[in-house]
mmCIF file of C-alpha atoms in Angstrom:
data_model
loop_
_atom_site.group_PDB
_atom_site.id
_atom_site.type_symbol
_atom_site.label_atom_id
_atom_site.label_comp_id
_atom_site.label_asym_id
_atom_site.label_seq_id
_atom_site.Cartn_x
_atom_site.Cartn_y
_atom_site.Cartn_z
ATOM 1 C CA UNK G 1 1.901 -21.636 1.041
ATOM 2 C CA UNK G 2 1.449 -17.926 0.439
ATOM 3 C CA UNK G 3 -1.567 -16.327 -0.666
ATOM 4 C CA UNK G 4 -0.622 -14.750 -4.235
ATOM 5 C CA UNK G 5 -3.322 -13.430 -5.300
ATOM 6 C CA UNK G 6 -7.065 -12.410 -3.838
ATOM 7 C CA UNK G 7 -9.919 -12.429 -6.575
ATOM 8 C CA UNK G 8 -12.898 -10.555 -6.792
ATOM 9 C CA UNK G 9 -12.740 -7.965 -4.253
ATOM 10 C CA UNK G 10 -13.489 -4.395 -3.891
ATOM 11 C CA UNK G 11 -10.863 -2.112 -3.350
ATOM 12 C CA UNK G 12 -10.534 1.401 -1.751
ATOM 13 C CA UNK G 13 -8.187 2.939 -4.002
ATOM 14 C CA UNK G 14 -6.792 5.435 -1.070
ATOM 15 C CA UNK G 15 -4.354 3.673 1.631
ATOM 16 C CA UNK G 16 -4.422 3.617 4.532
ATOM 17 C CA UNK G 17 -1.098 5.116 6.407
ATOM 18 C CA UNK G 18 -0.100 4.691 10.328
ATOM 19 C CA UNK G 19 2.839 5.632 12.543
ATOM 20 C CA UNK G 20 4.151 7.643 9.048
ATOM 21 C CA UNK G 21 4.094 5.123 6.659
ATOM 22 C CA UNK G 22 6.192 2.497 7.934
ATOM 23 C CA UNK G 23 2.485 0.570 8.175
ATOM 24 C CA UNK G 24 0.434 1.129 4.866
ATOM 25 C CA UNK G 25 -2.572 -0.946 3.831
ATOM 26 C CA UNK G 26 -5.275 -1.391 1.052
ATOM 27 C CA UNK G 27 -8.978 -1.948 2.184
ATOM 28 C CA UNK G 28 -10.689 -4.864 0.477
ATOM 29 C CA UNK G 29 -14.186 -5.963 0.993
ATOM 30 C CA UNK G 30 -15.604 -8.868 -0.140
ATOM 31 C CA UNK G 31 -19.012 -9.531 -2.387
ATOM 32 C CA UNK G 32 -20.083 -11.219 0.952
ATOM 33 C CA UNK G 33 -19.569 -8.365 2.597
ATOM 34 C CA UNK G 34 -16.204 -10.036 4.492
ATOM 35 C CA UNK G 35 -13.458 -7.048 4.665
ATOM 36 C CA UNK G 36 -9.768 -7.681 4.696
ATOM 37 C CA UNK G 37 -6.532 -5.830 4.483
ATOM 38 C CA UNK G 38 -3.350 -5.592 2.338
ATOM 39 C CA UNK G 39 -0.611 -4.080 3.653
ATOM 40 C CA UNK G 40 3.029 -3.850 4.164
ATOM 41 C CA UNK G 41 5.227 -3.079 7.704
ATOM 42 C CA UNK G 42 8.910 -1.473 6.695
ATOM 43 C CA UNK G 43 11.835 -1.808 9.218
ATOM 44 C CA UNK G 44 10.307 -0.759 12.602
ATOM 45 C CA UNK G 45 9.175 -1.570 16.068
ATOM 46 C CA UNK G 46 5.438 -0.729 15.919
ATOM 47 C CA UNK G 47 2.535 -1.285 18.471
ATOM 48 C CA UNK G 48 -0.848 -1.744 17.456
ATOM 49 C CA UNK G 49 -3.976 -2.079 19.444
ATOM 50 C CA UNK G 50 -6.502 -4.305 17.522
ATOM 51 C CA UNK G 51 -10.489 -3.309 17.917
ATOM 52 C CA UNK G 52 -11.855 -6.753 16.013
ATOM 53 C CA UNK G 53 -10.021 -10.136 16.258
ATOM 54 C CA UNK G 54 -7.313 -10.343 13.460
ATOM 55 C CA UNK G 55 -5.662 -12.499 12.199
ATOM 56 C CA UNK G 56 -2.190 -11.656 10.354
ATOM 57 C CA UNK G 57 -0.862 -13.830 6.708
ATOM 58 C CA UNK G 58 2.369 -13.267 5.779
ATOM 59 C CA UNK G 59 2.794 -13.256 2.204
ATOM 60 C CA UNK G 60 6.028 -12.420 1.523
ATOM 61 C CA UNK G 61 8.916 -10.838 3.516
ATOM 62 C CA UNK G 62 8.933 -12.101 7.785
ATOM 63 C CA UNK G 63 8.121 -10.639 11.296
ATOM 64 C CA UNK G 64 8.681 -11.001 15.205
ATOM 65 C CA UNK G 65 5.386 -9.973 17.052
ATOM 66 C CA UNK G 66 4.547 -10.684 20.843
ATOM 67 C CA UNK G 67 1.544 -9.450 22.520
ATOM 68 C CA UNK G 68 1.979 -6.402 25.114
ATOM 69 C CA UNK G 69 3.163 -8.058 28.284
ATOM 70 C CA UNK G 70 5.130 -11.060 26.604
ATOM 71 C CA UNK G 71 8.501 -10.917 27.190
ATOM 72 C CA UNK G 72 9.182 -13.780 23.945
ATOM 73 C CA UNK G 73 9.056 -12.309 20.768
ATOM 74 C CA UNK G 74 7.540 -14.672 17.863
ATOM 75 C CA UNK G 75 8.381 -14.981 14.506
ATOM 76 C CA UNK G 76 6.091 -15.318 11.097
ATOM 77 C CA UNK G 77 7.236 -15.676 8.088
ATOM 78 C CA UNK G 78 6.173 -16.180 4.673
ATOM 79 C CA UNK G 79 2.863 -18.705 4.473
ATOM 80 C CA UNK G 80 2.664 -18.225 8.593
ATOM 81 C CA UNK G 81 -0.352 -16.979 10.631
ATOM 82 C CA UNK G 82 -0.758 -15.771 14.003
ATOM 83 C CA UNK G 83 -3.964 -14.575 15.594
ATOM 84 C CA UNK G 84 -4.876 -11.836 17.836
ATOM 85 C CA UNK G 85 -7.645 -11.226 19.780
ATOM 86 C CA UNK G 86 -10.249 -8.223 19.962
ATOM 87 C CA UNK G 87 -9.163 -5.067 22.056
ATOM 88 C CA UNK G 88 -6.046 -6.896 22.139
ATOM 89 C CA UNK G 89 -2.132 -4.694 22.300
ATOM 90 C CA UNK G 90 1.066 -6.281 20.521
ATOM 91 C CA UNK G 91 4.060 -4.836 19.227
ATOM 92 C CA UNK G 92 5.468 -6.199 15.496
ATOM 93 C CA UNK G 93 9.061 -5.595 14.668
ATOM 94 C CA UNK G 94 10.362 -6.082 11.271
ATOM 95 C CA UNK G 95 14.062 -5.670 9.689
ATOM 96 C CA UNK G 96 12.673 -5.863 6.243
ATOM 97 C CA UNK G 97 9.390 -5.940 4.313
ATOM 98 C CA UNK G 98 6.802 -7.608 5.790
ATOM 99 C CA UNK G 99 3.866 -8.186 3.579
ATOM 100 C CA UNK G 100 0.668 -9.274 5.283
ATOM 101 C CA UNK G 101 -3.001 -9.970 4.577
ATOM 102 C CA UNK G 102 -5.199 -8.584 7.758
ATOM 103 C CA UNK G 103 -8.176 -11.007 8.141
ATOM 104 C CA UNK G 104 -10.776 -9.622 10.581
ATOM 105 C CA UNK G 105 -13.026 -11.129 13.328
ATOM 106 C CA UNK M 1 -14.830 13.101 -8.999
ATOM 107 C CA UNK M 2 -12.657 11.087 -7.159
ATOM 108 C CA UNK M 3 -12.926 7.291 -7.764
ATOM 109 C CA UNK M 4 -13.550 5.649 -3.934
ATOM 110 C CA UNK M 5 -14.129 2.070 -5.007
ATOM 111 C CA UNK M 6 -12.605 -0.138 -7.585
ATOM 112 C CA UNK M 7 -14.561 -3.542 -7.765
ATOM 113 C CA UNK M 8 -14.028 -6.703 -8.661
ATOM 114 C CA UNK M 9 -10.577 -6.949 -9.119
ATOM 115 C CA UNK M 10 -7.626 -9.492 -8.016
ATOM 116 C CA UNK M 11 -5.004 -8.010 -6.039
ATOM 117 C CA UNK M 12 -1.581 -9.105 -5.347
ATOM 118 C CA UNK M 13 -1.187 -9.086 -1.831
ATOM 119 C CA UNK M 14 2.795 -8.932 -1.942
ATOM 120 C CA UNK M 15 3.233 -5.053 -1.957
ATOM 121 C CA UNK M 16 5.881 -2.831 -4.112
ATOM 122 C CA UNK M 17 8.009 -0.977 -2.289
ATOM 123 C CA UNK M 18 9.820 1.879 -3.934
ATOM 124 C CA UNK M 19 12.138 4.412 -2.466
ATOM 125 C CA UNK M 20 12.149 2.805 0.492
ATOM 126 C CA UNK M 21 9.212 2.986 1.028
ATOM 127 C CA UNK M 22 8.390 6.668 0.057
ATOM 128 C CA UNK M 23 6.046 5.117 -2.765
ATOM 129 C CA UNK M 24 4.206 2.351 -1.833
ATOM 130 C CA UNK M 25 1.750 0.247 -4.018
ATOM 131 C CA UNK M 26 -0.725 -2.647 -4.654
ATOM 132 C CA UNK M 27 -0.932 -4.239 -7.727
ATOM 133 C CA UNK M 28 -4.451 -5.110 -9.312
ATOM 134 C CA UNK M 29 -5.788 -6.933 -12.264
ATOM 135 C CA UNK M 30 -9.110 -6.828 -13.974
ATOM 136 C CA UNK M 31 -11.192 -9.348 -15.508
ATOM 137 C CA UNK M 32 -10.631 -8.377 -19.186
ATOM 138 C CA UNK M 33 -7.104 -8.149 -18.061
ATOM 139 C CA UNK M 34 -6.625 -5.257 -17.493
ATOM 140 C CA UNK M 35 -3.724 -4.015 -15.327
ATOM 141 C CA UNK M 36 -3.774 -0.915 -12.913
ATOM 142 C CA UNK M 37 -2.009 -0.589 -9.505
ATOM 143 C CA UNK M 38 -2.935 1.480 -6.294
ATOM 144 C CA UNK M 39 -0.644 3.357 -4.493
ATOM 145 C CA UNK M 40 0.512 6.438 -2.087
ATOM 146 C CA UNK M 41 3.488 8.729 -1.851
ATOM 147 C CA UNK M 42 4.536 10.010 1.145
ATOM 148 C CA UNK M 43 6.237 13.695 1.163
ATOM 149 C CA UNK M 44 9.425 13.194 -1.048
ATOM 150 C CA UNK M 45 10.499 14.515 -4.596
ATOM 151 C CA UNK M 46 10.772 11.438 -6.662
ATOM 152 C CA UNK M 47 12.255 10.761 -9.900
ATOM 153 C CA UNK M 48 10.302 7.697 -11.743
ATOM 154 C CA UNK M 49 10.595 6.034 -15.442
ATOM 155 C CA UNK M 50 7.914 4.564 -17.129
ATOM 156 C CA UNK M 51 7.651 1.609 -19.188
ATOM 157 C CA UNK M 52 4.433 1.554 -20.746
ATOM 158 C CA UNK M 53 2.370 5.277 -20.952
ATOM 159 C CA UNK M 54 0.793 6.049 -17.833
ATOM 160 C CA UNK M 55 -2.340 7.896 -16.233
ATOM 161 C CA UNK M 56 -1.932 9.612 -12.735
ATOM 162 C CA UNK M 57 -4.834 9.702 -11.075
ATOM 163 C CA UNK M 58 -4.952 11.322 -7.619
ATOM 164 C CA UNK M 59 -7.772 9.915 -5.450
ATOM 165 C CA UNK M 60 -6.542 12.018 -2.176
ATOM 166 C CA UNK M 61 -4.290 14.482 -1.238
ATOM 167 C CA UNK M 62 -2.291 16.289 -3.668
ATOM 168 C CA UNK M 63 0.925 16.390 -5.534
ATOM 169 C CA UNK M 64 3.110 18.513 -7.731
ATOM 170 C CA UNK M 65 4.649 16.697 -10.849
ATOM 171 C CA UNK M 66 7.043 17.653 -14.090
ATOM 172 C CA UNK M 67 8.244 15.907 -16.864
ATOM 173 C CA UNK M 68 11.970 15.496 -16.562
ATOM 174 C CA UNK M 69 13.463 18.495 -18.439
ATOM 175 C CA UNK M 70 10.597 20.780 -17.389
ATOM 176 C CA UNK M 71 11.177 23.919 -15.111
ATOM 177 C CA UNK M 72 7.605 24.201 -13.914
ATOM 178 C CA UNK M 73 5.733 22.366 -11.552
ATOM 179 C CA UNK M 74 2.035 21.293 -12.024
ATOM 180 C CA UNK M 75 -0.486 20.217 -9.265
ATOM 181 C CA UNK M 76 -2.739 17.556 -9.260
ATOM 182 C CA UNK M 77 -5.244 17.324 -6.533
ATOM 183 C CA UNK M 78 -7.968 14.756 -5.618
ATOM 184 C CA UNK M 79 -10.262 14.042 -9.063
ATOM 185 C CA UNK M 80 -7.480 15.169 -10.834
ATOM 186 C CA UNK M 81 -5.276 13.241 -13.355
ATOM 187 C CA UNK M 82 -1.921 13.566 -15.495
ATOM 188 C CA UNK M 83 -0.652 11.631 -18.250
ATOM 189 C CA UNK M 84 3.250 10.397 -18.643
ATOM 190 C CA UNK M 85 4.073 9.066 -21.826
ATOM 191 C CA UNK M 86 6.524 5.162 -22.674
ATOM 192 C CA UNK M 87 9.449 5.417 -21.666
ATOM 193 C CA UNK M 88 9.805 8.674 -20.147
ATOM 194 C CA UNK M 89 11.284 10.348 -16.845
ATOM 195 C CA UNK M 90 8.861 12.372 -14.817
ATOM 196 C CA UNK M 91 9.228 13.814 -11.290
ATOM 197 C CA UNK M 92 6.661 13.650 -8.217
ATOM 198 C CA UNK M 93 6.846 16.133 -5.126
ATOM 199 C CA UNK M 94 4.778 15.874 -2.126
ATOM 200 C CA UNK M 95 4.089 17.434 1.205
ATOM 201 C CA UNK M 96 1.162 14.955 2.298
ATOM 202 C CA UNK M 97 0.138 11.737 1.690
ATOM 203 C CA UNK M 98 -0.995 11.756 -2.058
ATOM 204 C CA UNK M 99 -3.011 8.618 -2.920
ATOM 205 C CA UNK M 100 -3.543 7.533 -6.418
ATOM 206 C CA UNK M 101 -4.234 4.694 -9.462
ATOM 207 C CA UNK M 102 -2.227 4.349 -11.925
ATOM 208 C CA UNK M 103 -3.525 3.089 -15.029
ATOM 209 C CA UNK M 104 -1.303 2.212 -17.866
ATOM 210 C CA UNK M 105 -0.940 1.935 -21.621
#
C-alpha cells in the first residue's frame, strides 16, 4: 500500500529542482535525525547518479528505471520499491507523474 | 527573514502538479490543523484562483505578481510576502526558480 502521509517531520520549505524541473523534491528530516525525500519525476528520460544507497517508494503515479548498463528496463508503480546502491548510475523514465518518497542509506 | 525550516508537520507525499508542472507543490498539515503547502514555480506567467485567502511567502528566488485586473507588476523576493484575497484571480511571473509557502485563510 502507498505511503499517504509522513508525520512529524521537518521540512525545508525551498525545493529542490534538477535537470529543469522535470525532477523536484522536498527535504524532510526526521526527529531522529533520519532524512528523506518527497518528490515528483514529470514525463522524461532522466539519469541520476546516487551518492548514498536509496531506496525509491512510489506513492502515486508509475516508473520504468534500470541501472546504467542494463539493457531491461523495470517498472514501479504505486506501493512498489526498488533499491539502489551507493555511487550507483540508473536512468528513470516516466510518461506521467511519478510520485516518490527517496529513503536514504 | 526567510523561513528555512518548517517542523513537525505531516506531509502528503503525493505531489500537486499544476501547469504541467510549471508549479509544483507539497502539501503539509500541522498539529492544530493547520493547513499550508510548499511549493516552487519555475519561469512562466501563471494565472491562479484562490479558494480560501492566501499568503505568498517567497522563501527563495523571486517573483513578480498582480491581481487580475491590475496593470502593474509587484516583486516579491526571498523574506518577502503578498496577500491574495477568497476567491480571487491573481497572476505570477517568473524568470528563476521562486520557492515559497503558502499559507491560507
Amino acid at each position: 500500500m502507498s505511503t499517504t502521509r509522513i508525520d512529524g517531520v521537518s521540512v525545508t520549505p525551498q525545493a529542490n529542482v534538477y535537470f529543469d524541473g522535470k525532477c523536484v523534491s522536498h527535504s524532510l528530516v526526521f526527529p531522529d535525525g533520519t532524512k528523506k525525500s518527497v518528490g515528483v519525476i514529470l514525463p522524461s528520460t532522466l539519469t541520476f547518479n546516487t551518492g548514498a544507497a536509496e531506496i525509491m517508494e512510489c506513492v502515486a503515479g508509475a516508473c520504468e528505471w534500470r541501472m546504467a548498463g542494463e539493457e531491461t528496463w523495470q517498472r514501479s508503480g504505486a506501493g512498489e520499491r526498488f533499491s539502489v546502491p551507493a555511487n550507483a548510475r540508473f536512468e528513470i523514465r516516466t510518461t506521467e507523474p511519478y510520485h516518490y518518497i527517496c529513503h536514504f542509506g
